[in-house]
Short mmCIF file of C-alpha atoms in Angstrom, two decimals:
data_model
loop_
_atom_site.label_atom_id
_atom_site.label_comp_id
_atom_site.label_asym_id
_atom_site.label_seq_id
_atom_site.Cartn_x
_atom_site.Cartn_y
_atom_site.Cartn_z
CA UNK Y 5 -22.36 80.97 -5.68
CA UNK Y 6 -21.67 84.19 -3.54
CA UNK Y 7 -19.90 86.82 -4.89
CA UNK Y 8 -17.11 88.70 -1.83
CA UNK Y 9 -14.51 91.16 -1.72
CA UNK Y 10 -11.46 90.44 -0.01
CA UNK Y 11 -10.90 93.00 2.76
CA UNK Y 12 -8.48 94.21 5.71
CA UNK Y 13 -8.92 96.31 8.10
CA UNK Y 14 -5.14 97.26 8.77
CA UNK Y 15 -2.17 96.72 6.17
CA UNK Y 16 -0.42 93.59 6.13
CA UNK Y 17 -3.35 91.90 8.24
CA UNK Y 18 -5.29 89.08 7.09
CA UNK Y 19 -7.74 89.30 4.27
CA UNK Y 20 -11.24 88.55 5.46
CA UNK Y 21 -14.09 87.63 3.05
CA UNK Y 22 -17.38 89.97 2.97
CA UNK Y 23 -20.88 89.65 0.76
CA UNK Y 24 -20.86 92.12 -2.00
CA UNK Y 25 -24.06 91.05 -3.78
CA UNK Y 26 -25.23 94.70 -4.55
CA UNK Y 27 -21.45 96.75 -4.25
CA UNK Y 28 -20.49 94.54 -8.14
CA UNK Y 29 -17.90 97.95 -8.83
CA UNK Y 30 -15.51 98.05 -5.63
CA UNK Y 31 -12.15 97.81 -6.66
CA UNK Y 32 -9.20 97.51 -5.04
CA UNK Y 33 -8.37 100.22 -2.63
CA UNK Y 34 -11.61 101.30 -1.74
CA UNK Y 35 -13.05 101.58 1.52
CA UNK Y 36 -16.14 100.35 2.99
CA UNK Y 37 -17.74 99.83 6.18
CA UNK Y 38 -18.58 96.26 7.65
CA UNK Y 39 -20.27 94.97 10.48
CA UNK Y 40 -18.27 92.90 12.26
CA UNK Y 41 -18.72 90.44 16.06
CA UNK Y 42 -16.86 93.91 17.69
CA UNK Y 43 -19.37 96.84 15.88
CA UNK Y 44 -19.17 98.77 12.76
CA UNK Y 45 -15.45 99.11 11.41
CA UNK Y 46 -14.09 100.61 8.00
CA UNK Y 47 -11.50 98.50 5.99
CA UNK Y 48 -10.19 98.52 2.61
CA UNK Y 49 -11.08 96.33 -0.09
CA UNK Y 50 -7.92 94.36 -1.31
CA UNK Y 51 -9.38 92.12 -3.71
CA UNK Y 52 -12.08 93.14 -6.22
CA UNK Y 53 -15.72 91.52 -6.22
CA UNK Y 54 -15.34 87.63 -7.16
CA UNK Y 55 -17.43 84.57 -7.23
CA UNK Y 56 -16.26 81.57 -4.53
CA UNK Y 57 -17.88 78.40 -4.46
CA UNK Y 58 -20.49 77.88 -1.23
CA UNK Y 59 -18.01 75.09 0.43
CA UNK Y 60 -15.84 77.62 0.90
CA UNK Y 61 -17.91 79.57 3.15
CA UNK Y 62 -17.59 79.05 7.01
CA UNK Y 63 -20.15 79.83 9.61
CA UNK Y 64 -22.49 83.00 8.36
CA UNK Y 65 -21.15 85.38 6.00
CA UNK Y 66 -21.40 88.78 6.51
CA UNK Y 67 -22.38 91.83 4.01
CA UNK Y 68 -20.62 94.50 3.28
CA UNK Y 69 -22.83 97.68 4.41
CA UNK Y 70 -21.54 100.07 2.13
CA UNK Y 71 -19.08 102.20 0.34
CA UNK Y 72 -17.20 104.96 2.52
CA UNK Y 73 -18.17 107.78 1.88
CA UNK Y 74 -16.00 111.03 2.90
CA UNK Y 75 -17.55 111.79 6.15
CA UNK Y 76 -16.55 108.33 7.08
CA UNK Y 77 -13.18 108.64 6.26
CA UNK Y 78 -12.92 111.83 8.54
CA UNK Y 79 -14.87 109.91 11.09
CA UNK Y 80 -11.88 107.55 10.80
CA UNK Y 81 -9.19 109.72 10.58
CA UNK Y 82 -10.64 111.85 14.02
CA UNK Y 83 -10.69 108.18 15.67
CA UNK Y 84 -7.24 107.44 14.85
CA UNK Y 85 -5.57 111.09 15.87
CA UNK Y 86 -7.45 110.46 19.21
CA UNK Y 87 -5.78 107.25 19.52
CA UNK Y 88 -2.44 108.81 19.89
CA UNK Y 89 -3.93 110.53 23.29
CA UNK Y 90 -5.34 107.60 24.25
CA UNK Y 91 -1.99 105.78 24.13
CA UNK Y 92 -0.51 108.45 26.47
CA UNK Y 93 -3.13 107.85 28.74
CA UNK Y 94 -3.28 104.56 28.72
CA UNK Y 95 0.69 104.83 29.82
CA UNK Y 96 0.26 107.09 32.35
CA UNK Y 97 -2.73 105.30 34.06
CA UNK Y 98 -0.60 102.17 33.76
CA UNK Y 99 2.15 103.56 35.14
CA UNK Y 100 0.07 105.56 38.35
CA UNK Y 101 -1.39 101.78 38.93
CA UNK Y 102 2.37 100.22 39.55
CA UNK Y 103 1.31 97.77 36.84
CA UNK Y 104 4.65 96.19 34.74
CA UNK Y 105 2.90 96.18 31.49
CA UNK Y 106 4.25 97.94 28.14
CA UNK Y 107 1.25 99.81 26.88
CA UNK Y 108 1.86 99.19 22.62
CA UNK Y 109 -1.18 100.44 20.75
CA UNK Y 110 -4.51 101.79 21.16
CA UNK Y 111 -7.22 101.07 18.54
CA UNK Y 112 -10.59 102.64 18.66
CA UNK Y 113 -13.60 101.03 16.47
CA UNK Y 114 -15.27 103.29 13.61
CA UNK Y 115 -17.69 104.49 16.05
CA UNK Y 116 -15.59 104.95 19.41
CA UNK Y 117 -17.56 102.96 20.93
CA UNK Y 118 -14.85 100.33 21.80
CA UNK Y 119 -10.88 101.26 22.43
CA UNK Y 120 -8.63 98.62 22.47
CA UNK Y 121 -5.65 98.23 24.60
CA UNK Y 122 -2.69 95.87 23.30
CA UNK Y 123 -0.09 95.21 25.93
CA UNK Y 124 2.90 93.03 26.54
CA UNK Y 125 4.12 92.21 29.61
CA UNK Y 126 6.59 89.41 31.29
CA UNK Y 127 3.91 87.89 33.67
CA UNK Y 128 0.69 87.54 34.16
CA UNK Y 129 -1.20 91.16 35.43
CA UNK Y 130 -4.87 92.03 36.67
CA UNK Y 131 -5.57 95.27 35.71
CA UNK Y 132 -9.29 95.48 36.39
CA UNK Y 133 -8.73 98.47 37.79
CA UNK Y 134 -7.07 99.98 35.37
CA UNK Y 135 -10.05 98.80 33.05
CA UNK Y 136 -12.56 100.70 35.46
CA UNK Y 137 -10.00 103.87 35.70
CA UNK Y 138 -10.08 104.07 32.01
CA UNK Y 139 -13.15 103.61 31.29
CA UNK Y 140 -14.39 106.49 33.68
CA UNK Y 141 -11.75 108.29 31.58
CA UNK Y 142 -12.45 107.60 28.08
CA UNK Y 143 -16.63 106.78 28.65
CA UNK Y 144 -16.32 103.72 25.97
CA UNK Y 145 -15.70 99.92 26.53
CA UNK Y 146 -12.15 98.98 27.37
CA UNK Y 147 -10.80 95.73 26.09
CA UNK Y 148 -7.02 94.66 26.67
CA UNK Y 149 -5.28 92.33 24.94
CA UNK Y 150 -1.76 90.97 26.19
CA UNK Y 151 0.63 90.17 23.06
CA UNK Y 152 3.60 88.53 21.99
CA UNK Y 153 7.39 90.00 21.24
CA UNK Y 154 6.54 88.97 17.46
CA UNK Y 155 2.70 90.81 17.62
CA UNK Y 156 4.66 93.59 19.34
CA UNK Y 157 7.22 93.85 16.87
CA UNK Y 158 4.58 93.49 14.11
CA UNK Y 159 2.51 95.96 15.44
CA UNK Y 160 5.29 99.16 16.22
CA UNK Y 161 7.08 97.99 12.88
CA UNK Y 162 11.15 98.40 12.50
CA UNK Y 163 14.30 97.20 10.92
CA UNK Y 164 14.97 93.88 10.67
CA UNK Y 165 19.18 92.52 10.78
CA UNK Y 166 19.04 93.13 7.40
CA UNK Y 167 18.52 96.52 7.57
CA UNK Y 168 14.83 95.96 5.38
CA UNK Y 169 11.74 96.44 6.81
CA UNK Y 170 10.31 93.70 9.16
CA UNK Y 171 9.08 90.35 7.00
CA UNK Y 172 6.09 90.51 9.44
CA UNK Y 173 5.34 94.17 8.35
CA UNK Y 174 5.89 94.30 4.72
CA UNK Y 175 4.53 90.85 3.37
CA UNK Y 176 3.72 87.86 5.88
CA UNK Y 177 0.14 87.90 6.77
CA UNK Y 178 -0.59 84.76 9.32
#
């Protein structure tokens, strides 16, 4: 039977199963880094190293690399302040390009080798060229990714009717 650790790789997301075979002391709230289909990514351990039964394995599971160490966690936190520019950017370039897209978040990988774009918009848009604009500006793979009201909403956070924080932020996970 394989022992995993339950991780996410942003709060409130869903929890996604890694190998731990060799990592038998991560515990809740730590942070390791994982290869993933997308590249290398950090994420936080939300469930502590456990034993599930092979069934419950689908497709090939992946290994968790390693335990952050501080360095990464600057690494991450540098990615992340550079993500607010991007999102100007990103609005501005959309905005120079006539395109009738709202520009929500911009998330770059551990390494910064891949930014991605999440958008909403009303109607379907081609923004290849915005694509090719940014990446001549940034010099790392673009990716866009047109979302929901709900994603949206999920993603910038708020105030429900109820004057709580949004369900979708807080606790629901799917």
């Amino acid at each position: 039977m394989p022992v995993v650790v339950g991780i996410q790789f942003k709060p409130v997301t869903k929890v996604y199963h890694f190998g731990a075979q060799e990592l038998l002391d991560l515990g809740a709230g730590d942070h390791v880094i994982v290869e993933t289909a997308k590249g290398t990514e950090v994420a936080q351990v939300v469930e502590s190293p456990h034993m599930i039964d092979q069934k419950e394995v689908v497709g090939e599971m992946k290994n968790v690399l390693r335990r952050a160490s501080a360095w990464d966690m600057v690494q991450r936190d540098l990615w992340a302040r550079k993500e607010q520019e991007a999102l100007a950017v990103c609005r501005q370039k959309a905005r120079e390009h006539h395109l009738d897209i709202k520009i929500v978040r911009c998330d770059y990988n551990y390494t910064g080798g891949r930014l991605l774009i999440y958008f909403s918009a009303e109607n379907r848009v081609d923004f290849r060229t915005l694509v090719r604009e940014l990446a001549r500006v940034f010099r790392t793979r673009i990716e866009m990714r047109q979302i929901g009201v709900l994603d949206e909403a999920k993603l910038l956070d708020g105030v429900g009717k109820c004057g709580r924080q949004l369900c979708c932020t807080s606790w629901l996970r799917e």
